[in-house]
Coordinates of C-alpha atoms and ligand atoms in Angstrom, one line a residue:
M1 CA 7.3 8.9 5.0
L2 CA 6.3 6.6 2.6
R3 CA 2.6 6.2 3.8
D4 CA -0.3 5.3 1.6
S5 CA -4.0 6.0 1.5
F6 CA -4.4 2.7 3.6
G7 CA -2.2 3.6 6.2
R8 CA 0.6 1.2 4.9
V9 CA 4.2 2.5 5.6
A10 CA 6.9 1.6 3.0
T11 CA 10.2 0.8 4.8
D12 CA 11.7 -2.0 2.5
L13 CA 12.9 -1.0 -1.1
R14 CA 13.7 -3.5 -3.6
V15 CA 16.1 -2.3 -6.4
S16 CA 16.5 -3.9 -9.4
L17 CA 20.0 -3.6 -10.8
T18 CA 19.3 -5.0 -14.1
D19 CA 16.7 -7.0 -16.0
K20 CA 19.4 -9.1 -17.7
C21 CA 19.8 -12.7 -16.6
N22 CA 22.0 -15.7 -17.0
L23 CA 19.3 -18.0 -16.4
R24 CA 15.7 -18.6 -18.3
C25 CA 13.6 -20.1 -15.2
T26 CA 10.4 -21.0 -17.1
Y27 CA 8.4 -19.3 -14.5
C28 CA 10.2 -16.1 -15.1
M29 CA 11.1 -15.6 -18.9
P30 CA 11.2 -17.5 -22.2
P31 CA 14.0 -19.6 -22.9
E32 CA 15.1 -17.3 -25.6
G33 CA 15.4 -14.7 -23.1
L34 CA 13.9 -11.0 -23.5
D35 CA 14.9 -7.5 -25.2
W36 CA 17.2 -6.3 -22.5
L37 CA 17.0 -2.6 -21.5
P38 CA 19.8 -0.5 -23.3
N39 CA 22.5 0.5 -21.0
A40 CA 21.7 4.4 -21.7
Q41 CA 18.5 3.4 -19.7
L42 CA 19.5 1.9 -16.8
L43 CA 20.4 4.0 -13.8
T44 CA 24.1 4.4 -13.5
A45 CA 25.6 3.5 -10.0
D46 CA 25.6 6.7 -8.5
E47 CA 22.0 7.5 -9.3
I48 CA 21.3 4.4 -7.8
V49 CA 22.8 5.4 -5.0
R50 CA 21.2 8.7 -5.0
L51 CA 17.8 7.7 -5.0
V52 CA 18.6 5.1 -2.3
T53 CA 20.0 7.7 -0.2
I54 CA 16.7 9.6 -0.5
G55 CA 15.1 6.6 0.3
V56 CA 17.1 6.0 3.5
E57 CA 17.6 9.5 4.5
R58 CA 14.7 11.3 3.6
L59 CA 11.5 8.7 3.4
G60 CA 12.1 6.1 6.1
I61 CA 13.6 3.1 4.2
T62 CA 15.3 0.7 6.5
E63 CA 15.8 -2.4 4.3
V64 CA 17.5 -2.2 1.1
R65 CA 17.0 -5.4 -1.1
Y66 CA 19.4 -5.6 -4.8
T67 CA 17.6 -7.7 -7.0
G68 CA 16.9 -8.1 -10.7
G69 CA 17.3 -10.0 -13.1
E70 CA 20.2 -11.1 -12.0
P71 CA 22.1 -8.6 -9.6
L72 CA 25.6 -10.4 -9.5
L73 CA 25.7 -9.3 -13.2
R74 CA 25.7 -5.4 -12.3
R75 CA 29.9 -5.1 -12.2
E76 CA 29.6 -2.0 -9.7
L77 CA 27.4 -4.4 -7.3
V78 CA 30.4 -4.5 -4.4
D79 CA 30.5 -0.6 -4.7
I80 CA 26.9 0.0 -4.8
V81 CA 26.5 -2.4 -1.5
Q82 CA 29.2 -0.9 0.1
R83 CA 28.0 2.4 -0.5
T84 CA 24.5 1.8 0.9
T85 CA 25.8 0.4 4.1
A86 CA 27.9 3.4 4.6
L87 CA 24.3 5.3 4.9
E88 CA 23.0 7.0 8.1
P89 CA 20.7 5.7 9.8
R90 CA 22.3 2.3 8.4
P91 CA 19.4 0.2 6.7
Q92 CA 19.6 -3.5 6.3
V93 CA 21.2 -4.4 3.0
S94 CA 20.5 -7.9 1.2
I95 CA 20.6 -9.5 -2.5
T96 CA 18.4 -11.8 -4.0
S97 CA 20.2 -13.8 -6.4
N98 CA 20.5 -17.0 -8.5
G99 CA 23.8 -17.7 -6.8
I100 CA 25.7 -18.0 -10.1
G101 CA 29.2 -16.1 -9.7
L102 CA 28.4 -15.9 -5.6
A103 CA 31.5 -18.3 -5.1
K104 CA 33.7 -15.4 -5.9
L105 CA 31.6 -12.3 -4.6
A106 CA 30.4 -13.9 -1.3
V107 CA 33.4 -12.4 0.8
P108 CA 33.8 -9.2 -1.4
L109 CA 30.1 -8.8 -0.4
K110 CA 30.4 -9.6 3.0
E111 CA 33.1 -7.1 3.4
A112 CA 31.4 -4.5 1.9
G113 CA 28.8 -4.9 4.5
L114 CA 26.0 -7.2 3.1
D115 CA 23.9 -8.6 5.6
R116 CA 22.1 -11.3 4.0
V117 CA 21.4 -13.1 0.8
N118 CA 18.4 -15.1 -0.7
V119 CA 19.9 -17.6 -3.6
S120 CA 17.0 -19.5 -5.5
L121 CA 17.2 -23.0 -5.7
D122 CA 14.3 -25.2 -7.2
T123 CA 15.8 -28.2 -7.8
L124 CA 18.8 -30.6 -6.6
D125 CA 18.5 -32.9 -9.8
R126 CA 21.1 -31.4 -12.6
D127 CA 18.6 -32.3 -15.4
T128 CA 15.5 -31.0 -13.9
F129 CA 17.7 -27.8 -13.6
K130 CA 18.7 -27.5 -17.2
R131 CA 14.9 -28.3 -18.0
L132 CA 13.9 -25.5 -15.6
A133 CA 16.3 -22.7 -16.1
H134 CA 17.2 -23.7 -19.7
R135 CA 21.0 -23.6 -18.5
D136 CA 23.6 -26.2 -17.3
R137 CA 24.6 -24.3 -14.4
F138 CA 23.3 -26.2 -11.3
E139 CA 26.9 -26.5 -9.7
D140 CA 27.3 -23.1 -9.7
V141 CA 24.4 -22.3 -7.7
I142 CA 25.5 -25.0 -5.2
D143 CA 28.8 -23.8 -4.9
G144 CA 27.3 -20.1 -4.7
L145 CA 25.2 -21.3 -1.7
A146 CA 28.2 -22.7 0.3
A147 CA 30.4 -19.8 -0.4
A148 CA 27.4 -17.4 0.8
H149 CA 27.2 -19.8 4.0
E150 CA 31.2 -19.9 4.4
A151 CA 31.5 -16.0 4.4
G152 CA 29.2 -15.5 7.2
L153 CA 26.2 -14.3 5.4
R154 CA 24.0 -16.5 7.7
P155 CA 21.6 -17.6 7.6
V156 CA 21.4 -18.1 3.9
K157 CA 17.8 -17.8 2.8
V158 CA 16.8 -20.3 -0.2
N159 CA 14.0 -19.5 -2.4
A160 CA 12.1 -22.0 -4.2
V161 CA 9.1 -22.2 -6.6
L162 CA 7.4 -25.6 -7.2
M163 CA 6.0 -26.4 -10.7
R164 CA 3.6 -28.7 -11.3
G165 CA 5.1 -32.1 -12.9
I166 CA 8.7 -30.7 -13.2
N167 CA 9.7 -30.3 -9.4
E168 CA 6.9 -30.3 -7.0
A169 CA 8.4 -34.1 -6.2
E170 CA 11.2 -32.3 -4.5
A171 CA 9.8 -30.4 -2.0
S172 CA 10.8 -32.4 0.7
A173 CA 14.1 -33.1 -0.4
L174 CA 14.6 -29.3 -0.9
L175 CA 13.8 -28.9 2.8
R176 CA 16.1 -31.9 3.6
F177 CA 18.9 -30.3 2.0
C178 CA 18.6 -27.0 3.6
L179 CA 18.1 -28.4 6.8
D180 CA 21.4 -30.4 6.5
K181 CA 23.3 -27.2 5.2
A182 CA 21.6 -25.0 7.7
Y183 CA 20.1 -22.8 5.1
E184 CA 16.5 -21.4 5.7
L185 CA 14.1 -22.4 2.7
R186 CA 11.0 -20.7 1.9
F187 CA 8.6 -21.8 -0.9
I188 CA 6.9 -19.2 -3.2
E189 CA 3.9 -19.6 -4.7
Q190 CA 4.1 -19.1 -8.4
M191 CA 2.8 -15.7 -9.7
P192 CA 1.4 -14.4 -12.8
L193 CA 4.7 -12.6 -13.5
D194 CA 6.2 -14.4 -16.3
A195 CA 7.4 -12.7 -19.4
Q196 CA 5.5 -15.5 -21.5
H197 CA 2.1 -14.9 -19.8
G198 CA 1.9 -18.5 -19.4
W199 CA 0.9 -18.7 -15.6
S200 CA -2.7 -20.5 -15.0
R201 CA -4.1 -21.0 -11.7
A202 CA -4.5 -24.8 -12.2
D203 CA -0.7 -24.9 -12.7
M204 CA 0.1 -23.4 -9.4
V205 CA 1.1 -25.6 -6.4
T206 CA -0.5 -23.6 -3.8
A207 CA 0.5 -23.1 -0.1
D208 CA -1.9 -25.8 1.2
E209 CA -0.2 -28.2 -1.5
I210 CA 3.2 -27.4 -0.3
L211 CA 2.2 -27.9 3.3
A212 CA 0.6 -31.2 2.5
L213 CA 3.4 -32.5 0.6
L214 CA 5.7 -31.3 3.4
S215 CA 3.7 -32.8 5.9
A216 CA 4.2 -36.4 4.7
D217 CA 7.9 -36.3 5.9
F218 CA 8.1 -33.6 8.4
D219 CA 6.3 -32.3 11.6
L220 CA 5.5 -29.1 10.9
A221 CA 4.2 -26.5 13.7
P222 CA 3.7 -22.8 13.0
D223 CA 6.7 -21.0 14.6
D224 CA 5.2 -18.0 16.9
T225 CA 8.8 -17.5 18.1
E226 CA 8.7 -14.2 16.1
E227 CA 5.9 -11.8 15.4
R228 CA 5.2 -11.9 11.6
G229 CA 4.7 -8.5 11.1
S230 CA 5.0 -7.5 7.3
A231 CA 6.9 -10.8 6.8
P232 CA 5.3 -12.3 3.7
A233 CA 6.2 -16.1 4.7
E234 CA 4.4 -18.2 7.4
R235 CA 7.0 -19.9 9.3
F236 CA 6.8 -23.3 10.4
T237 CA 9.2 -25.4 12.8
V238 CA 10.5 -29.0 11.2
D239 CA 10.1 -32.1 13.9
G240 CA 10.3 -29.6 16.5
G241 CA 13.1 -26.9 15.4
P242 CA 15.0 -25.5 15.6
G243 CA 15.2 -25.9 11.8
R244 CA 12.5 -23.9 10.0
V245 CA 10.4 -23.7 6.8
G246 CA 8.6 -20.8 5.2
V247 CA 5.8 -21.1 3.0
I248 CA 5.0 -17.6 0.8
G249 CA 1.3 -18.2 -0.3
S250 CA 1.3 -14.7 -2.5
V251 CA -1.7 -15.9 -4.7
T252 CA -3.8 -18.1 -2.2
R253 CA -2.7 -16.3 1.4
P254 CA -2.1 -12.7 0.2
F255 CA -0.4 -10.6 2.8
C256 CA -0.9 -7.0 1.0
G257 CA -2.8 -5.8 4.0
A258 CA 0.7 -5.7 5.8
C259 CA 2.9 -5.1 2.9
D260 CA 5.8 -2.6 3.5
R261 CA 7.6 -2.6 0.3
V262 CA 8.2 -0.6 -2.5
R263 CA 10.2 -1.3 -5.8
L264 CA 12.8 0.5 -7.9
T265 CA 13.1 -0.8 -11.4
A266 CA 16.6 -0.6 -13.1
D267 CA 15.6 2.0 -15.6
G268 CA 14.5 4.4 -12.3
Q269 CA 10.8 3.7 -12.2
V270 CA 9.2 3.7 -8.9
R271 CA 6.6 1.0 -8.5
N272 CA 4.3 0.6 -5.4
C273 CA 3.4 -2.9 -6.0
L274 CA 4.7 -5.7 -7.9
F275 CA 1.6 -6.1 -9.6
A276 CA 1.1 -2.2 -10.2
T277 CA 0.3 -1.0 -13.7
E278 CA 1.7 2.4 -13.1
E279 CA 5.0 3.7 -12.4
S280 CA 6.7 7.1 -11.6
D281 CA 9.7 7.9 -13.8
L282 CA 12.4 8.9 -11.1
K283 CA 15.2 8.7 -14.0
A284 CA 13.6 11.2 -16.3
A285 CA 13.0 13.6 -13.6
M286 CA 16.6 13.2 -12.1
R287 CA 18.2 13.6 -15.4
A288 CA 16.0 16.8 -15.9
G289 CA 17.7 18.3 -12.9
A290 CA 15.2 17.5 -10.1
S291 CA 16.5 18.3 -6.5
D292 CA 16.6 15.8 -3.9
D293 CA 13.3 17.4 -2.5
E294 CA 11.6 16.9 -6.0
L295 CA 12.5 13.3 -6.1
A296 CA 11.1 12.6 -2.6
E297 CA 8.3 14.4 -3.0
R298 CA 7.7 12.5 -6.5
W299 CA 8.2 9.1 -4.5
V300 CA 6.0 9.8 -1.7
V301 CA 2.9 10.5 -4.6
A302 CA 3.7 7.5 -6.0
V303 CA 3.1 5.4 -2.8
K304 CA 0.2 7.3 -1.8
G305 CA -1.5 5.7 -5.0
K306 CA -0.7 1.8 -4.0
R307 CA -3.8 -0.1 -4.2
A308 CA -5.4 -2.1 -1.4
G309 CA -4.2 -5.5 -2.9
H310 CA -3.1 -7.4 -5.9
G311 CA -6.4 -8.0 -7.0
I312 CA -5.3 -11.4 -8.9
D313 CA -8.6 -13.3 -7.8
D314 CA -10.7 -10.1 -9.4
P315 CA -12.0 -10.6 -12.7
S316 CA -10.6 -7.4 -14.0
F317 CA -7.2 -8.3 -13.1
L318 CA -4.2 -7.2 -15.6
Q319 CA -0.9 -9.0 -15.6
P320 CA 1.7 -5.9 -15.4
A321 CA 3.1 -5.4 -18.8
R322 CA 6.7 -5.5 -17.3
P323 CA 7.7 -9.1 -16.2
M324 CA 9.3 -10.2 -12.8
S325 CA 12.6 -9.8 -14.0
A326 CA 12.2 -6.4 -15.0
I327 CA 10.4 -5.0 -12.0
G328 CA 12.9 -6.7 -9.4
G329 CA 11.8 -9.7 -7.5
Ligands
SAM401 N1 17.7 -13.6 -10.4 C1 17.4 -13.5 -9.1 C2 16.9 -14.9 -8.6 O1 16.5 -15.5 -9.3 O2 16.9 -15.0 -7.3 C3 16.9 -12.4 -8.4 C4 15.6 -12.2 -9.3 S1 14.0 -13.2 -9.2 C5 12.9 -12.4 -10.3 C6 13.6 -13.1 -7.8 C7 12.7 -14.2 -7.0 O3 11.7 -13.9 -7.9 C8 13.3 -15.6 -7.5 O4 13.5 -16.2 -6.2 C9 12.3 -16.2 -8.4 O5 12.5 -17.8 -8.0 C10 11.1 -15.5 -7.8 N2 10.3 -15.7 -9.1 C11 10.5 -15.3 -10.3 N3 9.3 -15.4 -11.3 C12 8.3 -15.7 -10.4 C13 7.1 -16.1 -10.7 N4 6.2 -15.9 -11.6 N5 6.4 -16.5 -9.2 C14 7.1 -16.4 -8.1 N6 8.0 -16.2 -7.9 C15 9.1 -16.0 -9.2
SF4_402 FE1 16.8 -14.9 -13.7 FE2 16.0 -14.9 -11.2 FE3 14.5 -14.9 -13.3 FE4 15.6 -17.2 -12.9 S1 14.0 -16.0 -11.5 S2 15.5 -16.1 -15.1 S3 17.5 -16.3 -11.9 S4 15.5 -13.5 -12.8

């Protein structure tokens, strides 16, 4: 098992399939994009499946989420999902996507066994979308959401990040939209993970503020129908249910004590935390001929060193060198 020195066990693996993206969300990367990893440095589909198989068969991974960057840009995605859902014991398999291209891929992904999809949507206004993501792709995202729902990838989850002065006034409209469509909305506090290092605490719309904005229009009550466990979202029923909304207060209401995640970057580095400053290079070991046992052992050691918390409030906090798009959000 992947147990750290505080007794937490990692069972939820996030795999970045690529650091590339077709959007440029302000809270993630600069408008001009980033220097993408050269292809030779990316794990191949076979290498990804080999590492995921080690995680599932030997190390107790029960959930695999493919992310990025934008995972739909990875041509082998359907094949990777299909090979992951064929593993024993069968893990839950999901993706986090910006939705562009999902209109075409939702059915093939469902047929490959994909269980769930999270789609990021921060605004319902095309111009605001352009301003926030620096690309005119709003309709593609809306179409992608509808296709995922239609394909039976339900409930479709929607991730939204609010930015002060840009889309914070849309909190209630986003919730109304998601309730109407039967999507499950979760707001995520903006974290210091943008490539430009432009995050500031004062600009962050906090979980408290999000709840206050929503409470002006909806009756929210803590949803105690399910144990929260390691789930980062605090969930609330809306107007008596069954509609729900989640708020992920990663910064102001950290859930590190219950964290069960471990990450694999697109270039094959294990990270025990989004905010880790150290990585363990499984790709180099694999390409040098390491056996499955040796790779598993390296992975165990990498998780053992996980810190107690992200430490954003600590004066000595250092933002990780890699941005969210390269780590895998
Ligand atoms: N491209 C895909 C997408 O946008 O869903 C997957 C990768 S993206 C890095 C994963 C999630 O991280 C998205 O929901 C995005 O909104 C969120 N995200 C990116 N940068 C963030 C930040 N600085 N703070 C909080 N969430 C962030
Ligand atoms: Fe791309 Fe996702 Fe980052 Fe937006 S949040 S720029 S969609 S990786």
